[in-house]
Amino acid sequence: MLEIFAHDNRSKVLALITVNFAFWLNTILLIPTAVGQELYGGTVSFIQFNDDGSFTFQLSHKGMPVVVKSPECDINNMFLVKMRHGKVKYEKLVRMRNDIRSVFLNTPAKLQISVFISFCDETTGYPLVDNIMLGQQVN
């Protein structure tokens, strides 16, 4: 695409500078939207499955509950996963339910879980989980 506009070396350099400027401008503008998410990890110490498909759980690290550092959340030591438009669809909710169930039941395997939080639920005050990732605990 750059070759269409480039007739000489000055045009090539100008086109390259324009593309680089556009790339960096997009990067600077999009990074603040990704920074709002926070990552928490630990082992699952409590879980409650609800009739609507959602579930709440508690993480612990070295025997202490994991606490969310967010002043907007009324409850800082529990996590909520539910279907949300644009973030958590039915298939993702089922996968996260299965992941958290396997972590909770397989305590001898030392499975760890990491969760991404972006904001709090307005009705319950729980931090809302965007994604769950599994991993092995490393000593």
Coordinates of C-alpha atoms in Angstrom, one line a residue:
M1 CA 0.0 0.0 0.0
L2 CA 2.9 2.3 0.7
E3 CA 4.2 1.8 -2.9
I4 CA 1.1 3.3 -4.4
F5 CA 1.8 6.7 -2.9
A6 CA 5.6 6.5 -3.0
H7 CA 7.1 8.0 -6.2
D8 CA 10.5 9.0 -4.7
N9 CA 12.5 8.5 -1.5
R10 CA 10.9 11.5 0.3
S11 CA 7.4 10.1 -0.3
K12 CA 8.5 6.8 1.0
V13 CA 9.9 8.3 4.2
L14 CA 6.8 10.5 4.7
A15 CA 4.5 7.4 4.2
L16 CA 6.6 5.4 6.7
I17 CA 6.5 8.3 9.3
T18 CA 2.7 8.6 8.8
V19 CA 2.2 4.8 9.4
N20 CA 4.4 4.8 12.5
F21 CA 2.6 7.9 13.8
A22 CA -0.8 6.3 13.3
F23 CA 0.4 3.1 15.0
W24 CA 1.8 4.9 18.1
L25 CA -1.3 7.1 18.3
N26 CA -3.6 4.0 18.3
T27 CA -1.3 2.3 20.9
I28 CA -1.4 5.3 23.2
L29 CA -5.2 5.7 22.9
L30 CA -6.0 2.0 23.4
I31 CA -3.7 1.2 26.3
P32 CA -5.8 3.0 29.0
T33 CA -8.7 0.7 28.2
A34 CA -6.6 -2.4 29.0
V35 CA -5.1 -1.0 32.2
G36 CA -8.4 -1.1 34.0
Q37 CA -8.3 -4.8 34.4
E38 CA -6.6 -6.3 37.5
L39 CA -5.2 -9.8 37.9
Y40 CA -5.7 -11.9 41.1
G41 CA -4.5 -15.4 41.7
G42 CA -4.6 -18.2 44.3
T43 CA -6.4 -21.4 45.2
V44 CA -10.2 -21.7 45.4
S45 CA -11.3 -21.9 49.0
F46 CA -15.1 -21.5 48.6
I47 CA -17.5 -21.8 45.7
Q48 CA -21.3 -21.4 45.4
F49 CA -23.2 -22.2 42.2
N50 CA -26.4 -20.3 41.6
D51 CA -29.6 -21.4 39.7
D52 CA -29.2 -18.8 37.0
G53 CA -25.8 -20.2 36.0
S54 CA -23.7 -17.6 37.8
F55 CA -21.4 -18.5 40.6
T56 CA -19.4 -16.8 43.4
F57 CA -16.1 -18.0 44.8
Q58 CA -13.3 -17.0 47.1
L59 CA -9.6 -17.2 46.4
S60 CA -6.9 -17.7 49.1
H61 CA -3.2 -17.3 48.9
K62 CA -1.1 -19.0 51.7
G63 CA -4.2 -19.5 53.8
M64 CA -5.3 -15.8 53.6
P65 CA -8.3 -14.7 51.5
V66 CA -7.4 -12.7 48.4
V67 CA -8.8 -9.1 48.7
V68 CA -9.7 -7.0 45.7
K69 CA -8.2 -3.5 45.8
S70 CA -11.2 -1.6 44.5
P71 CA -13.0 1.1 46.5
E72 CA -16.1 0.6 44.2
C73 CA -16.7 -3.0 45.4
D74 CA -18.8 -3.4 48.5
I75 CA -17.5 -7.0 49.0
N76 CA -13.8 -7.3 48.4
N77 CA -13.1 -11.0 49.2
M78 CA -15.5 -12.8 46.9
F79 CA -15.7 -12.9 43.1
L80 CA -18.8 -13.2 40.8
V81 CA -19.0 -14.8 37.4
K82 CA -22.2 -14.3 35.4
M83 CA -23.3 -13.8 31.8
R84 CA -22.7 -10.3 30.5
H85 CA -23.3 -8.9 27.1
G86 CA -20.1 -8.5 25.2
K87 CA -17.8 -10.0 27.9
V88 CA -19.0 -13.4 29.1
K89 CA -21.3 -15.5 26.9
Y90 CA -22.9 -18.8 27.7
E91 CA -20.0 -20.9 26.4
K92 CA -17.4 -19.0 28.3
L93 CA -19.5 -19.1 31.5
V94 CA -19.7 -22.9 31.2
R95 CA -15.9 -23.2 30.6
M96 CA -15.3 -21.0 33.7
R97 CA -17.7 -23.1 35.8
N98 CA -15.8 -26.3 34.7
D99 CA -12.4 -24.7 35.3
I100 CA -13.3 -23.5 38.8
R101 CA -14.9 -26.8 39.7
S102 CA -11.7 -28.7 38.6
V103 CA -9.5 -26.4 40.7
F104 CA -11.7 -26.7 43.7
L105 CA -11.9 -30.6 43.6
N106 CA -8.2 -31.2 42.6
T107 CA -6.5 -29.7 45.6
P108 CA -3.7 -32.3 45.7
A109 CA -2.7 -31.3 42.2
K110 CA -1.9 -27.8 43.4
L111 CA -3.7 -26.1 40.6
Q112 CA -3.7 -22.3 40.7
I113 CA -6.3 -20.0 39.2
S114 CA -5.9 -16.5 38.0
V115 CA -8.9 -14.1 37.4
F116 CA -9.2 -10.8 35.5
I117 CA -11.4 -8.2 37.1
S118 CA -12.5 -5.1 35.3
F119 CA -15.3 -3.6 37.5
C120 CA -17.8 -4.4 40.2
D121 CA -21.4 -5.6 39.9
E122 CA -23.9 -2.9 40.7
T123 CA -26.5 -5.1 42.3
T124 CA -24.4 -7.4 44.5
G125 CA -21.2 -5.4 45.0
Y126 CA -19.0 -8.3 44.0
P127 CA -16.1 -7.9 41.7
L128 CA -17.0 -9.2 38.2
V129 CA -14.7 -11.8 36.6
D130 CA -13.9 -11.3 32.9
N131 CA -11.7 -14.4 32.5
I132 CA -10.4 -17.4 34.4
M133 CA -7.0 -19.0 33.7
L134 CA -5.6 -22.3 35.2
G135 CA -2.0 -23.1 36.0
Q136 CA 0.2 -25.3 38.1
Q137 CA 1.5 -24.0 41.4
V138 CA 5.2 -23.5 41.3
N139 CA 7.3 -23.9 44.5

